[in-house]
Amino acid sequence: MTLEDTGAFVAPDQLPATVTAGDEWWRTAVIYQVYPRSFADSTGDGVGDLVGITGKLPALVELGVDAVWLSPFFRSPQKDAGYDVSDYRDVDPLFGTLEQFDTLLGTAHEFGLRVIVDIVPNHTSDQHAWFQEALAAPEGSPERDRYMFRDGRGPNGDLPPNNWESVFGGSMWERLTKPDGTPGQWYLHIFDRSQPDLNWENLWVREQFHDILRFWLDRGVDGFRVDVAHGMIKQAGLPDYTPPVEAASMGGSATDLSPGIENSVVHPDPPYWGQDGVHEIWRGWHAVLAEYEGDRVLCAEAWVDPLSKVALWVRPDEMSQAFNFAYMFTDWKAPALRRVIDESLEAFGGVGAPATWVLSNHDVIRHASRLALGADAPPQGAGIGPGSTVKPDRALGLRRARAATSIMLALPGSAYLYQGEELGLPEDIELPDAARQDPTWFRTGGEKYGRDGCRVPIPWEADAPAYGFNATGASWLPQPSDWDGYARDAQEGIVGSTLELYRSALRSRRELNLGGGSVLWLNGYGSSVVAFRNGELTVIANLGPVPVELPVGRVVLASEQIVGGVLPTDTTVWIAPN
Ligand code: NOJ
């Protein structure tokens, strides 16, 4: 398929450079996260699929991103939306076939888009052949040693081996029942009980994953986003651990990961996160990628703090990038933002890695809602829903989200976008209980809503079934009835729409090489303002209530309309010399 075939209009200067080898493209890349089940559904069964994604690639070229990260589409019982893999070398029939994946990849490459796949090495599905073999094998067998089986505590081993609490709620341990009906050993699962943790001290496990990487590299993928890259090695002896404060559920040791929060305390990592032993694993993966021509990326999902610790994941012989969750969770306050930007550039730059920036993904409340909540935002993973006491103000959230994205896309390094944020989509806070699918909701008995609100299928067309997500109107999570205004076709070509804001930000970012530049802070604008130069471009964001007088220059981008030469509250502007 060519762009002409699709009827999409793309000005020649907007086309990304053709994929070339060895250029470390990821240092400056804007990477767009596709959550396959909610992107585009070609079959009409209510779940997005690979053919659907391929058909929409021109829309991503037009948007102006450099690469696509696909959340898991591998064979899986879908107990955690595909982050429970039962076969790492095949596509789940829900999403299509391996052949359709190859078509997607080839088409993306023709368009100059790189493709990153999501690899889930901390745990498998309990339906994976390795786990089934372990269950069938005796205690102490090599098959059992691939996972984390332990005897229970107490007189009959009735108590779990330690007190660790699963990320999704409840104990991190599940007890087996032997074939004769008597209780057996326990196995560890940081996440759902359907996601047993692998034993990464086991060399056989390590070799298997090297081969899995090669399987996808042989097909031509441009790299991997690595799930739970901070959790694979557990502290020896698996000691009891009680978190000192309520941390972000995916990891991190303090209530708030943001270094910008006053009095934020960084506690030692729990015995299951951020252990030093993980780095040897990443050196091995780095070596596997180096077997291949061209330049491939490894991006760590490592929820550890502080940023100087995250930087250990991206030393020259380990991964290429790590998500910057500290940035994601920084309060909408100018001093906090300046500090986290400085700390990020210093930490990542200190090891020769690019800084990364991210505001939304499939595990957090969409930033068009989160930024309206301020200190009332619940901890990561808890989510918001119909019964929450806090309700984000949509207009305020969107205004701040547009301003925040306009800061982010002017920063040097690599930026991650999550599908739908270019439409200004809010979190769906009205999802009915009966529709919820996140294991967090079930494992906490409905106490935490979880992450479904950011995973609702995205709107393409205002006046079509399922807003153009498919042709039948089916949708695995129901879409809100008032999303027509967010649909892509309702925003295309509309001056001031969020889609057009993203498009022009990405175009200017490319033209001005902002991803490859640097940050020079500009003083004199007051404490509620974030102001810096990146190359020739001046970026000013007003986070305070008082309008800020703008310097002379040409406005390249403004997150809201600028009237009378002053910058209103919650607005970001990019200014180039006249
Ligand atoms: C992190 C993923 O982003 C999340 O969606 C998933 O539930 C956990 N890892 C477990 O794989």
Coordinates of C-alpha atoms and ligand atoms in Angstrom, one line a residue:
M1 CA 0.0 0.0 0.0
T2 CA 1.3 3.5 -0.8
L3 CA 0.2 6.8 0.7
E4 CA -1.5 7.6 -2.6
D5 CA -3.5 4.4 -2.4
T6 CA -5.0 5.5 0.9
G7 CA -5.9 9.0 -0.3
A8 CA -4.0 10.5 2.6
F9 CA -2.4 13.8 1.9
V10 CA 1.1 14.2 3.0
A11 CA 3.2 17.1 1.9
P12 CA 6.6 15.8 0.7
D13 CA 8.5 17.8 3.5
Q14 CA 6.4 16.0 6.1
L15 CA 7.5 12.5 5.0
P16 CA 9.9 10.9 7.4
A17 CA 13.4 10.1 6.1
T18 CA 13.6 6.6 4.7
V19 CA 14.7 4.1 7.2
T20 CA 18.5 3.9 7.1
A21 CA 20.9 1.8 9.1
G22 CA 23.1 2.7 12.0
D23 CA 22.0 6.3 12.6
E24 CA 20.8 5.9 16.2
W25 CA 17.5 7.3 15.1
W26 CA 16.0 6.6 18.6
R27 CA 18.1 9.4 20.2
T28 CA 15.7 12.0 18.8
A29 CA 12.7 10.0 17.8
V30 CA 9.0 10.6 18.6
I31 CA 7.6 7.1 19.3
Y32 CA 3.8 6.5 19.1
Q33 CA 2.4 3.8 21.3
V34 CA -0.3 1.7 19.6
Y35 CA -2.4 -0.3 22.0
P36 CA -3.6 -2.8 19.4
R37 CA -6.9 -3.8 20.9
S38 CA -8.1 -0.2 20.9
F39 CA -6.6 1.3 17.8
A40 CA -8.5 0.1 14.7
D41 CA -10.6 -3.0 14.2
S42 CA -10.7 -4.5 10.7
T43 CA -12.9 -7.5 11.5
G44 CA -15.6 -5.7 13.5
D45 CA -15.4 -8.1 16.5
G46 CA -14.9 -5.1 18.8
V47 CA -11.1 -5.7 19.3
G48 CA -8.5 -3.9 17.3
D49 CA -6.1 -5.9 15.1
L50 CA -3.0 -5.9 13.0
V51 CA -4.8 -5.3 9.7
G52 CA -6.6 -2.4 11.3
I53 CA -3.2 -0.9 12.4
T54 CA -1.7 -1.4 8.9
G55 CA -4.6 0.5 7.3
K56 CA -4.1 3.4 9.6
L57 CA -0.3 3.8 9.3
P58 CA -0.8 6.7 6.8
A59 CA -2.5 8.6 9.6
L60 CA 0.6 8.2 11.7
V61 CA 2.9 9.4 8.9
E62 CA 0.7 12.4 8.5
L63 CA 0.8 13.0 12.3
G64 CA 4.6 13.1 11.9
V65 CA 5.9 10.5 14.3
D66 CA 9.1 8.5 13.6
A67 CA 8.3 5.1 15.1
V68 CA 5.5 2.9 16.4
W69 CA 5.6 0.9 19.6
L70 CA 3.0 -2.0 19.5
S71 CA 1.8 -3.2 22.9
P72 CA 1.6 -7.0 23.0
F73 CA -0.2 -8.9 20.2
F74 CA 1.3 -12.3 21.0
R75 CA -0.6 -15.4 21.8
S76 CA -2.2 -14.9 25.2
P77 CA -5.3 -15.8 27.2
Q78 CA -5.7 -12.0 27.6
K79 CA -5.9 -12.0 31.4
D80 CA -3.8 -8.8 31.5
A81 CA -4.6 -7.5 28.0
G82 CA -1.8 -9.5 26.4
Y83 CA 0.8 -8.8 29.0
D84 CA 0.4 -12.5 29.9
V85 CA 2.1 -14.2 26.9
S86 CA 1.5 -17.9 26.2
D87 CA 3.6 -18.0 23.0
Y88 CA 6.2 -15.3 22.4
R89 CA 6.7 -16.4 18.8
D90 CA 3.2 -16.2 17.5
V91 CA 0.4 -13.6 17.0
D92 CA -2.8 -14.1 19.0
P93 CA -5.7 -15.0 16.6
L94 CA -7.6 -12.1 18.2
F95 CA -5.1 -9.7 16.5
G96 CA -4.3 -11.7 13.3
T97 CA -1.5 -13.8 12.0
L98 CA 2.3 -13.6 11.7
E99 CA 1.9 -13.0 8.0
Q100 CA -0.2 -9.9 8.8
F101 CA 2.4 -8.8 11.2
D102 CA 5.0 -9.0 8.4
T103 CA 2.8 -7.0 6.2
L104 CA 2.4 -4.4 8.9
L105 CA 6.1 -4.2 9.4
G106 CA 6.9 -4.0 5.7
T107 CA 4.3 -1.3 5.1
A108 CA 5.6 0.7 8.1
H109 CA 9.1 0.5 6.7
E110 CA 7.9 1.6 3.3
F111 CA 6.5 4.7 5.0
G112 CA 9.7 5.3 6.8
L113 CA 8.2 4.3 10.2
R114 CA 10.2 2.1 12.6
V115 CA 8.4 -0.6 14.5
I116 CA 9.1 -1.6 18.1
V117 CA 7.5 -4.6 19.7
D118 CA 6.7 -5.1 23.4
I119 CA 8.5 -8.0 25.1
V120 CA 7.3 -9.3 28.4
P121 CA 10.2 -11.2 30.1
N122 CA 9.4 -10.9 33.8
H123 CA 6.5 -13.4 33.6
T124 CA 4.7 -15.7 31.2
S125 CA 1.0 -16.6 31.1
D126 CA 0.1 -19.6 33.3
Q127 CA -1.0 -21.2 30.0
H128 CA 2.6 -21.0 28.6
A129 CA 4.0 -24.5 27.8
W130 CA 6.9 -23.8 30.2
F131 CA 4.6 -23.2 33.1
Q132 CA 2.4 -26.2 32.2
E133 CA 5.5 -28.4 32.1
A134 CA 6.6 -27.0 35.5
L135 CA 3.2 -27.9 37.0
A136 CA 3.5 -31.4 35.6
A137 CA 7.1 -31.8 36.8
P138 CA 8.1 -32.8 40.4
E139 CA 9.2 -30.3 43.0
G140 CA 12.9 -29.5 42.6
S141 CA 12.9 -30.4 38.9
P142 CA 14.6 -28.3 36.2
E143 CA 11.1 -27.4 34.8
R144 CA 10.1 -26.0 38.2
D145 CA 13.4 -24.0 38.4
R146 CA 12.3 -21.9 35.4
Y147 CA 9.8 -20.2 37.7
M148 CA 9.7 -19.1 41.4
F149 CA 8.3 -22.0 43.3
R150 CA 8.7 -22.1 47.0
D151 CA 7.4 -24.1 50.0
G152 CA 4.9 -22.2 52.2
R153 CA 5.5 -21.1 55.7
G154 CA 3.8 -22.4 58.9
P155 CA 3.3 -25.9 60.1
N156 CA 1.7 -27.3 56.9
G157 CA 3.2 -24.7 54.5
D158 CA -0.2 -23.0 54.6
L159 CA 1.2 -19.5 54.7
P160 CA 2.7 -17.8 51.7
P161 CA 6.5 -17.9 51.6
N162 CA 6.6 -14.1 52.4
N163 CA 4.3 -11.1 52.8
W164 CA 4.8 -9.5 49.4
E165 CA 1.7 -7.9 47.9
S166 CA 0.9 -8.2 44.2
V167 CA 0.8 -5.0 42.1
F168 CA -2.8 -5.8 41.2
G169 CA -3.8 -6.5 44.8
G170 CA -3.7 -9.5 47.2
S171 CA -0.8 -11.8 47.8
M172 CA 2.1 -12.2 45.3
W173 CA 1.8 -16.0 45.9
E174 CA -0.6 -18.6 44.6
R175 CA -0.7 -22.1 46.0
L176 CA -0.8 -25.2 43.8
T177 CA -3.1 -28.2 44.3
K178 CA -1.4 -31.5 43.7
P179 CA -3.0 -34.1 41.5
D180 CA -4.2 -36.0 44.6
G181 CA -6.0 -32.9 45.7
T182 CA -3.6 -32.0 48.6
P183 CA -2.0 -28.5 48.7
G184 CA 1.4 -28.1 47.1
Q185 CA 4.1 -25.5 46.6
W186 CA 3.5 -21.8 46.0
Y187 CA 4.6 -19.7 43.0
L188 CA 5.4 -16.1 42.8
H189 CA 3.5 -13.6 40.6
I190 CA 4.2 -9.9 40.9
F191 CA 1.1 -9.3 38.8
D192 CA -2.0 -11.5 38.4
R193 CA -1.9 -15.1 39.5
S194 CA -2.2 -16.0 35.8
Q195 CA 1.3 -14.3 35.3
P196 CA 3.9 -16.5 37.1
D197 CA 7.3 -14.9 37.4
L198 CA 10.2 -16.5 35.6
N199 CA 13.4 -17.3 37.5
W200 CA 15.9 -15.1 35.7
E201 CA 18.8 -16.7 37.7
N202 CA 18.2 -19.7 35.5
L203 CA 20.5 -19.7 32.4
W204 CA 18.0 -21.7 30.3
V205 CA 15.5 -18.9 30.7
R206 CA 18.0 -16.3 29.6
E207 CA 18.9 -18.3 26.5
Q208 CA 15.2 -18.8 25.6
F209 CA 14.7 -15.0 25.6
H210 CA 17.8 -14.4 23.5
D211 CA 16.2 -16.6 20.9
I212 CA 12.9 -14.9 21.2
L213 CA 14.6 -11.6 20.5
R214 CA 16.3 -13.1 17.5
F215 CA 13.0 -14.4 16.2
W216 CA 11.6 -10.8 16.0
L217 CA 14.9 -9.3 14.9
D218 CA 15.0 -11.8 12.1
R219 CA 11.6 -10.5 11.0
G220 CA 13.0 -7.0 10.9
V221 CA 11.7 -5.2 14.0
D222 CA 13.5 -2.1 15.0
G223 CA 13.7 -2.9 18.7
F224 CA 11.8 -3.7 21.9
R225 CA 10.0 -2.0 24.7
V226 CA 10.9 -4.2 27.6
D227 CA 8.1 -4.8 30.2
V228 CA 9.0 -4.7 33.9
A229 CA 12.7 -4.2 33.2
H230 CA 13.2 -3.5 36.9
G231 CA 11.6 -6.6 38.3
M232 CA 13.3 -9.7 37.0
I233 CA 15.8 -10.3 39.7
K234 CA 14.6 -10.6 43.3
Q235 CA 16.6 -10.1 46.4
A236 CA 18.2 -13.4 47.6
G237 CA 16.2 -15.1 50.3
L238 CA 13.0 -13.2 49.3
P239 CA 12.8 -11.3 52.6
D240 CA 9.5 -9.9 53.9
Y241 CA 8.8 -6.3 52.9
T242 CA 6.3 -3.7 53.9
P243 CA 6.2 -0.6 51.7
P244 CA 6.9 2.5 53.8
V245 CA 4.4 4.6 51.8
E246 CA 1.9 3.8 49.0
A247 CA 4.1 3.7 45.9
A248 CA 3.0 3.8 42.3
S249 CA 1.8 0.3 41.9
M250 CA 4.3 -0.6 39.0
G251 CA 7.2 0.3 41.2
G252 CA 9.1 3.2 42.5
S253 CA 9.7 3.5 46.2
A254 CA 8.0 6.8 47.2
T255 CA 4.4 8.0 47.1
D256 CA 5.3 10.2 44.3
L257 CA 8.0 9.5 41.8
S258 CA 8.5 13.2 41.0
P259 CA 11.7 14.8 42.2
G260 CA 9.8 18.0 41.8
I261 CA 7.6 17.3 44.8
E262 CA 8.6 19.1 47.9
N263 CA 9.7 16.7 50.6
S264 CA 9.5 13.7 48.4
V265 CA 11.4 10.9 50.1
V266 CA 13.2 8.2 48.1
H267 CA 13.1 4.9 50.0
P268 CA 15.3 1.9 49.2
D269 CA 13.8 -0.2 46.5
P270 CA 11.6 -3.2 47.5
P271 CA 13.3 -6.6 47.2
Y272 CA 11.5 -7.3 44.0
W273 CA 12.3 -4.0 42.1
G274 CA 15.5 -2.5 40.9
Q275 CA 17.9 -5.2 42.0
D276 CA 21.4 -4.9 40.6
G277 CA 21.3 -8.3 39.0
V278 CA 19.1 -7.1 36.2
H279 CA 22.0 -5.3 34.6
E280 CA 23.8 -8.4 33.5
I281 CA 20.6 -9.5 31.7
W282 CA 20.5 -6.2 29.8
R283 CA 24.1 -6.6 28.8
G284 CA 23.2 -9.9 27.3
W285 CA 20.3 -8.4 25.4
H286 CA 22.5 -5.5 24.2
A287 CA 24.9 -8.1 22.7
V288 CA 22.0 -9.9 20.9
L289 CA 20.9 -6.7 19.3
A290 CA 24.5 -6.0 18.3
E291 CA 24.5 -9.2 16.2
Y292 CA 22.2 -7.4 13.8
E293 CA 23.0 -4.8 11.1
G294 CA 21.4 -1.4 11.6
D295 CA 20.4 0.3 14.7
R296 CA 17.9 -1.2 17.1
V297 CA 16.4 0.2 20.3
L298 CA 15.9 -1.3 23.7
C299 CA 13.6 0.8 25.9
A300 CA 13.3 -0.1 29.5
E301 CA 10.1 0.1 31.5
A302 CA 11.9 0.6 34.8
W303 CA 9.8 2.2 37.6
V304 CA 12.6 3.0 39.9
D305 CA 13.7 6.3 41.4
P306 CA 15.6 8.5 41.6
L307 CA 16.4 9.3 37.9
S308 CA 20.1 8.7 38.6
K309 CA 19.1 5.1 39.3
V310 CA 17.0 4.8 36.1
A311 CA 20.1 6.0 34.2
L312 CA 21.9 2.7 35.2
W313 CA 19.5 0.9 32.8
V314 CA 20.8 3.0 29.8
R315 CA 24.6 2.8 30.3
P316 CA 26.4 2.3 27.0
D317 CA 26.4 -1.5 27.1
E318 CA 22.8 -1.9 28.4
M319 CA 19.6 -0.4 27.0
S320 CA 19.2 2.6 24.7
Q321 CA 16.4 4.4 26.5
A322 CA 14.3 4.2 29.6
F323 CA 10.8 5.8 30.2
N324 CA 11.0 8.9 32.3
F325 CA 8.2 8.3 34.8
A326 CA 9.5 11.0 37.0
Y327 CA 8.7 13.5 34.3
M328 CA 5.3 11.9 33.7
F329 CA 4.3 12.4 37.3
T330 CA 5.7 15.8 37.8
D331 CA 3.2 18.3 39.2
W332 CA 1.9 21.0 36.9
K333 CA 4.1 23.5 38.6
A334 CA 7.0 25.4 37.0
P335 CA 9.7 24.9 39.6
A336 CA 9.0 21.2 39.7
L337 CA 9.1 20.9 35.9
R338 CA 12.3 22.9 35.6
R339 CA 13.9 20.6 38.2
V340 CA 12.8 17.3 36.6
I341 CA 14.0 18.5 33.2
D342 CA 17.4 19.4 34.6
E343 CA 17.6 16.1 36.5
S344 CA 16.6 14.1 33.5
L345 CA 19.1 15.8 31.2
E346 CA 21.9 15.3 33.8
A347 CA 21.1 11.7 34.7
F348 CA 20.6 10.4 31.1
G349 CA 23.2 12.7 29.6
G350 CA 25.7 11.5 32.3
V351 CA 25.7 8.0 30.8
G352 CA 25.5 9.2 27.2
A353 CA 21.9 8.2 26.7
P354 CA 19.1 10.5 25.3
A355 CA 16.6 11.8 27.8
T356 CA 13.1 10.6 27.2
W357 CA 9.8 12.3 27.8
V358 CA 6.3 10.8 28.3
L359 CA 3.0 12.1 29.6
S360 CA 0.6 9.2 28.9
N361 CA 0.5 5.4 28.4
H362 CA -1.9 2.5 28.9
D363 CA -1.2 2.2 32.6
V364 CA -1.9 5.8 33.8
I365 CA -4.8 8.3 33.8
R366 CA -4.6 10.2 30.5
H367 CA -2.8 13.4 30.9
A368 CA -5.7 15.4 29.5
S369 CA -7.5 14.4 32.7
R370 CA -4.6 13.8 35.2
L371 CA -3.3 17.3 34.9
A372 CA -6.6 18.7 36.1
L373 CA -6.4 16.7 39.3
G374 CA -3.2 18.0 40.7
A375 CA -2.5 16.7 44.2
D376 CA -5.9 14.9 44.1
A377 CA -4.7 12.4 41.5
P378 CA -4.9 8.9 42.8
P379 CA -1.7 6.8 42.8
Q380 CA -0.7 5.2 39.5
G381 CA -2.8 2.1 38.8
A382 CA -5.7 3.0 41.1
G383 CA -7.6 4.9 38.3
I384 CA -10.8 6.9 38.6
G385 CA -14.4 5.9 37.9
P386 CA -18.0 6.8 38.6
G387 CA -17.6 6.5 42.4
S388 CA -14.4 8.6 42.7
T389 CA -14.7 11.7 44.8
V390 CA -12.4 13.6 42.4
K391 CA -13.7 14.5 38.9
P392 CA -11.3 16.1 36.5
D393 CA -12.4 19.4 34.9
R394 CA -12.2 18.5 31.1
A395 CA -11.5 22.0 29.8
L396 CA -8.8 22.6 32.4
G397 CA -7.3 19.2 31.8
L398 CA -7.2 19.6 28.0
R399 CA -5.8 23.1 28.2
R400 CA -3.0 21.9 30.5
A401 CA -2.4 18.8 28.4
R402 CA -1.9 20.9 25.3
A403 CA 0.5 23.2 27.1
A404 CA 2.4 20.2 28.6
T405 CA 2.7 18.4 25.3
S406 CA 4.0 21.7 23.8
I407 CA 6.7 21.8 26.4
M408 CA 7.6 18.1 26.0
L409 CA 7.9 18.1 22.2
A410 CA 10.4 21.0 22.4
L411 CA 12.7 19.1 24.7
P412 CA 15.9 17.4 23.4
G413 CA 15.8 13.6 23.4
S414 CA 13.1 11.1 22.5
A415 CA 9.4 11.5 23.2
Y416 CA 6.7 8.9 23.6
L417 CA 3.0 9.6 22.6
Y418 CA 0.1 7.3 23.6
Q419 CA -2.6 6.8 21.0
G420 CA -5.5 9.2 21.4
E421 CA -3.5 11.9 23.1
E422 CA -3.2 13.7 19.8
L423 CA -7.0 13.9 19.9
G424 CA -7.0 15.4 23.4
L425 CA -8.8 12.3 24.6
P426 CA -9.7 12.4 28.3
E427 CA -9.8 9.4 30.7
D428 CA -13.2 7.7 30.4
I429 CA -14.3 8.0 34.0
E430 CA -17.9 6.7 33.4
L431 CA -17.1 3.1 32.4
P432 CA -19.7 0.9 34.0
D433 CA -18.4 -1.7 36.5
A434 CA -19.7 -4.6 34.4
A435 CA -17.5 -3.5 31.5
R436 CA -14.2 -3.4 33.4
Q437 CA -11.4 -5.8 32.5
D438 CA -8.3 -4.7 34.4
P439 CA -7.2 -7.4 36.8
T440 CA -6.6 -4.6 39.4
W441 CA -10.4 -4.1 39.5
F442 CA -11.0 -7.8 40.3
R443 CA -8.1 -8.4 42.6
T444 CA -9.0 -5.4 44.8
G445 CA -12.7 -6.3 44.9
G446 CA -13.5 -3.1 43.1
E447 CA -11.6 -0.9 45.5
K448 CA -9.4 0.3 42.7
Y449 CA -10.8 1.1 39.3
G450 CA -7.5 0.3 37.5
R451 CA -6.5 1.3 34.0
D452 CA -9.4 0.6 31.7
G453 CA -10.3 4.3 31.5
C454 CA -7.3 5.1 29.3
R455 CA -7.8 2.0 27.1
V456 CA -11.1 2.7 25.4
P457 CA -11.0 2.3 21.6
I458 CA -10.1 5.7 20.0
P459 CA -12.5 7.7 17.8
W460 CA -11.6 8.2 14.1
E461 CA -14.9 9.4 12.6
A462 CA -17.5 11.5 14.4
D463 CA -20.5 10.0 12.6
A464 CA -19.6 6.3 12.2
P465 CA -20.3 3.2 14.2
A466 CA -17.8 2.9 17.1
Y467 CA -16.6 6.3 15.9
G468 CA -14.9 4.6 12.9
F469 CA -13.0 2.1 15.2
N470 CA -14.7 -0.5 13.1
A471 CA -17.7 -1.0 10.9
T472 CA -20.0 -2.8 13.3
G473 CA -20.1 -0.5 16.3
A474 CA -18.8 -3.3 18.6
S475 CA -16.2 -2.2 21.1
W476 CA -14.5 -4.3 23.8
L477 CA -14.8 -1.4 26.2
P478 CA -17.9 0.8 25.6
Q479 CA -17.0 4.2 24.1
P480 CA -18.5 7.4 25.7
S481 CA -21.5 8.9 23.9
D482 CA -19.8 12.3 23.7
W483 CA -16.6 11.5 21.9
D484 CA -17.7 12.6 18.5
G485 CA -16.0 16.0 19.0
Y486 CA -12.7 14.2 19.7
A487 CA -12.8 12.1 16.5
R488 CA -9.9 12.5 14.1
D489 CA -12.1 13.6 11.2
A490 CA -13.7 16.3 13.3
Q491 CA -10.3 17.8 14.0
E492 CA -8.5 17.4 10.6
G493 CA -7.8 20.8 9.1
I494 CA -9.4 22.7 12.0
V495 CA -7.2 25.5 13.2
G496 CA -6.6 25.2 16.9
S497 CA -7.7 21.5 17.2
T498 CA -5.5 19.3 19.3
L499 CA -4.7 17.1 16.3
E500 CA -3.5 20.1 14.3
L501 CA -1.5 21.3 17.3
Y502 CA 0.3 17.9 17.5
R503 CA 0.9 17.9 13.7
S504 CA 2.4 21.3 13.7
A505 CA 4.5 20.7 16.8
L506 CA 5.9 17.5 15.3
R507 CA 6.6 19.2 12.0
S508 CA 8.4 22.1 13.6
R509 CA 10.3 19.7 16.0
R510 CA 11.6 18.0 12.9
E511 CA 12.4 21.1 11.0
L512 CA 14.2 22.8 13.9
N513 CA 15.9 19.6 15.1
L514 CA 14.6 20.1 18.6
G515 CA 15.2 16.4 19.5
G516 CA 18.9 16.9 18.9
G517 CA 19.2 20.3 20.6
S518 CA 19.8 21.4 24.2
V519 CA 18.1 23.3 26.9
L520 CA 19.2 26.8 27.9
W521 CA 17.1 28.2 30.7
L522 CA 15.8 31.8 30.3
N523 CA 15.4 33.7 33.5
G524 CA 13.3 36.8 34.2
Y525 CA 9.9 35.4 33.5
G526 CA 8.9 34.7 37.1
S527 CA 8.6 31.5 39.2
S528 CA 5.4 30.2 37.5
V529 CA 7.0 30.2 34.0
V530 CA 9.0 27.5 32.3
A531 CA 11.2 29.3 29.7
F532 CA 14.1 28.0 27.7
R533 CA 15.9 28.1 24.4
N534 CA 16.5 25.0 22.3
G535 CA 18.6 26.2 19.4
E536 CA 17.0 29.2 17.8
L537 CA 13.6 28.4 19.3
T538 CA 12.3 30.1 22.5
V539 CA 9.8 28.1 24.5
I540 CA 7.7 29.8 27.1
A541 CA 5.0 28.1 29.2
N542 CA 2.9 30.1 31.7
L543 CA 1.7 27.9 34.5
G544 CA 0.6 30.7 36.7
P545 CA -2.5 33.0 36.8
V546 CA -0.8 36.2 35.6
P547 CA -0.4 36.8 31.9
V548 CA 3.2 36.9 30.7
E549 CA 4.4 39.5 28.2
L550 CA 5.9 37.8 25.2
P551 CA 9.3 38.7 23.6
V552 CA 9.4 39.9 20.0
G553 CA 9.5 37.1 17.4
R554 CA 7.5 34.8 15.1
V555 CA 5.0 32.5 16.9
V556 CA 5.7 29.0 15.5
L557 CA 3.3 27.2 17.8
A558 CA 0.8 28.2 20.5
S559 CA -1.1 25.8 22.6
E560 CA -4.0 28.4 22.9
Q561 CA -4.8 31.5 20.9
I562 CA -2.4 34.4 21.7
V563 CA -4.0 37.8 21.8
G564 CA -2.3 41.1 22.4
G565 CA 1.2 39.8 22.8
V566 CA 0.6 38.2 26.2
L567 CA 0.7 34.6 27.2
P568 CA -2.3 33.5 29.2
T569 CA -2.4 30.9 31.9
D570 CA -1.7 27.2 31.1
T571 CA -0.4 28.1 27.7
T572 CA 2.9 27.3 25.9
V573 CA 4.3 29.2 23.0
W574 CA 7.2 28.5 20.6
I575 CA 8.8 31.7 19.2
A576 CA 11.5 31.9 16.5
P577 CA 13.5 34.9 15.6
N578 CA 11.7 37.2 13.1
Ligands
NOJ1 C1 3.6 -3.2 32.7 C2 2.6 -3.0 31.6 O1 2.7 -1.8 31.0 C3 1.3 -3.3 32.2 O2 0.2 -3.0 31.4 C4 1.2 -4.7 32.7 O3 0.0 -4.9 33.4 C5 2.4 -5.1 33.6 N1 3.6 -4.5 33.1 C6 2.5 -6.5 33.7 O4 3.1 -7.1 32.5

